[in-house]
Short mmCIF file of C-alpha atoms in Angstrom, two decimals:
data_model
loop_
_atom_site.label_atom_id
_atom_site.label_comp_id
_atom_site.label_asym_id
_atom_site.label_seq_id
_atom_site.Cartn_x
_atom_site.Cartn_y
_atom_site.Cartn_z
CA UNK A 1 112.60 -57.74 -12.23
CA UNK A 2 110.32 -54.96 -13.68
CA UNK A 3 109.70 -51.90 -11.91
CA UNK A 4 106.12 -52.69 -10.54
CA UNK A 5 107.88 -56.06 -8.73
CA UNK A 6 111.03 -53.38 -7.77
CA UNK A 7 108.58 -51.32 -6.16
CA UNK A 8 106.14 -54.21 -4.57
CA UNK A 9 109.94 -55.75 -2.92
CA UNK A 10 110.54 -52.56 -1.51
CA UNK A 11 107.43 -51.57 -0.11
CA UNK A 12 107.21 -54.96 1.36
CA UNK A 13 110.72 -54.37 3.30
CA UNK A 14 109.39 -51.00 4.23
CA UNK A 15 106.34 -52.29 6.11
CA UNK A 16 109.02 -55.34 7.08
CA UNK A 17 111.13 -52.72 8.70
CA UNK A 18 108.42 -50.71 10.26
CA UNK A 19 106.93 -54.04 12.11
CA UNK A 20 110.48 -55.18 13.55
CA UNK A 21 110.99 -51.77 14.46
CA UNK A 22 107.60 -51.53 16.20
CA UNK A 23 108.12 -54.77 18.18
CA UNK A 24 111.45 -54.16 19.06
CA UNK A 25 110.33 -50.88 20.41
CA UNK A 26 107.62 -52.65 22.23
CA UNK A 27 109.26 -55.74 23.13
CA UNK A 28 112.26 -52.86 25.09
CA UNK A 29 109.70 -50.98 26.99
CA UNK A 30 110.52 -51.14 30.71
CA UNK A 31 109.00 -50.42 33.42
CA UNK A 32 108.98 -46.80 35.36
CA UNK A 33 112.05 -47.00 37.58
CA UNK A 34 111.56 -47.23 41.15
CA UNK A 35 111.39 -44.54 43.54
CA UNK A 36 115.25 -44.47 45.68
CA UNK A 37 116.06 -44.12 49.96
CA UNK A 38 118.29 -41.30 50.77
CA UNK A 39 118.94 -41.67 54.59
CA UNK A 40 115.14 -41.65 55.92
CA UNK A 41 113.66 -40.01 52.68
CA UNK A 42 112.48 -41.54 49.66
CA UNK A 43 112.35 -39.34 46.24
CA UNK A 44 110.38 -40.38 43.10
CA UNK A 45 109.96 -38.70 39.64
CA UNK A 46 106.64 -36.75 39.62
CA UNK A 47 104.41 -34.54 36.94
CA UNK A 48 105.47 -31.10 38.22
CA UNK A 49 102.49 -29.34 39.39
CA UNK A 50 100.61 -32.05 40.42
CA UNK A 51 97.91 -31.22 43.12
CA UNK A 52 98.42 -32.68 47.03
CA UNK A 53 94.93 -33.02 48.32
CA UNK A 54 93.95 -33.33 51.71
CA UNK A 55 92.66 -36.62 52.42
CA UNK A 56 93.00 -39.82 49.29
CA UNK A 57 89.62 -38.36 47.50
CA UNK A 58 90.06 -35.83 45.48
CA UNK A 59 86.90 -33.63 46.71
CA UNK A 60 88.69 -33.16 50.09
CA UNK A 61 90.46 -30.29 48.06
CA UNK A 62 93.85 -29.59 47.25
CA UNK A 63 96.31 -27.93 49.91
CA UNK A 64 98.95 -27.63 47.71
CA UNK A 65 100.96 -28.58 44.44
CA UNK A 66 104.08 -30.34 44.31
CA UNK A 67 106.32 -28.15 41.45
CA UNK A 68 109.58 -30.02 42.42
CA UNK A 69 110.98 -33.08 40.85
CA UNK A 70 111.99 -35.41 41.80
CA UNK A 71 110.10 -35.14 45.13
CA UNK A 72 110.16 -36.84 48.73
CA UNK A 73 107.45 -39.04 49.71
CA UNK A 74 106.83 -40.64 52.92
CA UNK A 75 104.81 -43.70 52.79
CA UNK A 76 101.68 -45.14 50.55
CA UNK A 77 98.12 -46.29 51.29
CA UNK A 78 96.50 -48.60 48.89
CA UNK A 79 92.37 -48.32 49.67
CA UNK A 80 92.15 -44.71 48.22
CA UNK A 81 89.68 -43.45 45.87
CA UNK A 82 90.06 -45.21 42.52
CA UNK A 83 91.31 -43.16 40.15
CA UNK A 84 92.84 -45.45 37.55
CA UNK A 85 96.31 -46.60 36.46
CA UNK A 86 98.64 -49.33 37.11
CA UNK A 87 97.88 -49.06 40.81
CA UNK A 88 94.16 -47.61 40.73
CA UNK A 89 93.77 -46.70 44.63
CA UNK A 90 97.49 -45.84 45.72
CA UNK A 91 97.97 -42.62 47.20
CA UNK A 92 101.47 -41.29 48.26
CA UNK A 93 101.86 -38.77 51.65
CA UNK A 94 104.07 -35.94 50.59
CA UNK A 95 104.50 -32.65 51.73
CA UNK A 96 103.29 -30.09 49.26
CA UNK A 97 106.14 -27.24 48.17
CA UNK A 98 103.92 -25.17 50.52
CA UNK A 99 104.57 -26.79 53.51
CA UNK A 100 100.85 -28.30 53.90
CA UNK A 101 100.84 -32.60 54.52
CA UNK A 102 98.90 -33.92 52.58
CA UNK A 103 98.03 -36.75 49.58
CA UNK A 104 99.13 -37.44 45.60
CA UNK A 105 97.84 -39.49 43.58
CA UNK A 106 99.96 -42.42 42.45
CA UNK A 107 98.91 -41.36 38.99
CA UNK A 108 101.23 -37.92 39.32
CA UNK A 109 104.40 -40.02 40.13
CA UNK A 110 106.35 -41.55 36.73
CA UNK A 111 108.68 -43.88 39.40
CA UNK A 112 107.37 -47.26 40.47
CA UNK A 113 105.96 -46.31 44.22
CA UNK A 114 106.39 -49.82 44.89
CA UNK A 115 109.39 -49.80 46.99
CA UNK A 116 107.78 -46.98 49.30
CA UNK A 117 107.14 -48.60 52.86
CA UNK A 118 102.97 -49.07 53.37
CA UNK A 119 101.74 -46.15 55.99
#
């Protein structure tokens, strides 16, 4: 084999090895684990800092930011305002680190809110 066929074989097992790696890493991805029950709480994984607004629409204002994670959540309300992702009008009722009640946006929360009962 010459050296420009030497070269061609390998760079064709390169770009082999970079597609099988690409699918495998596609074909593995899971989905976001789901949030867990301890005794009457639920806790999910959340973007730390994420804002807690007052009502599910985001120009109610925010009364607070959650900085802990994972966090406890209460319930969720699907009918929200749409604000995109895998569930586009889900909004979770937490209470903020301080102290206020109020909403966060499904978006802010890696875990699969599935699981949490409806409010």
């Amino acid at each position: 084999m010459t050296a420009f066929g030497k070269a061609l074989a390998l760079t064709a097992a390169a770009a082999t090895g970079v597609a099988a790696l690409t699918l495998s890493a596609a074909g593995s991805a899971q989905a976001a684990n789901p949030c867990w029950k301890d005794g009457s709480v639920w806790y999910c994984n959340n973007a730390t800092g994420a804002n807690v607004y007052a009502s599910t629409n985001t120009s109610s204002g925010v009364v607070g930011r959650m900085y802990s994670n994972p966090s406890s959540f209460v319930c969720k309300f699907d009918g929200g305002q749409n604000h995109g992702g895998p569930h586009p009008t889900r909004w979770v009722w937490t209470q903020a680190d301080n102290g206020k009640w109020g909403w966060m946006s499904d978006n802010d929360i890696a875990s699969e809110t599935n699981p949490l009962p409806s409010c």
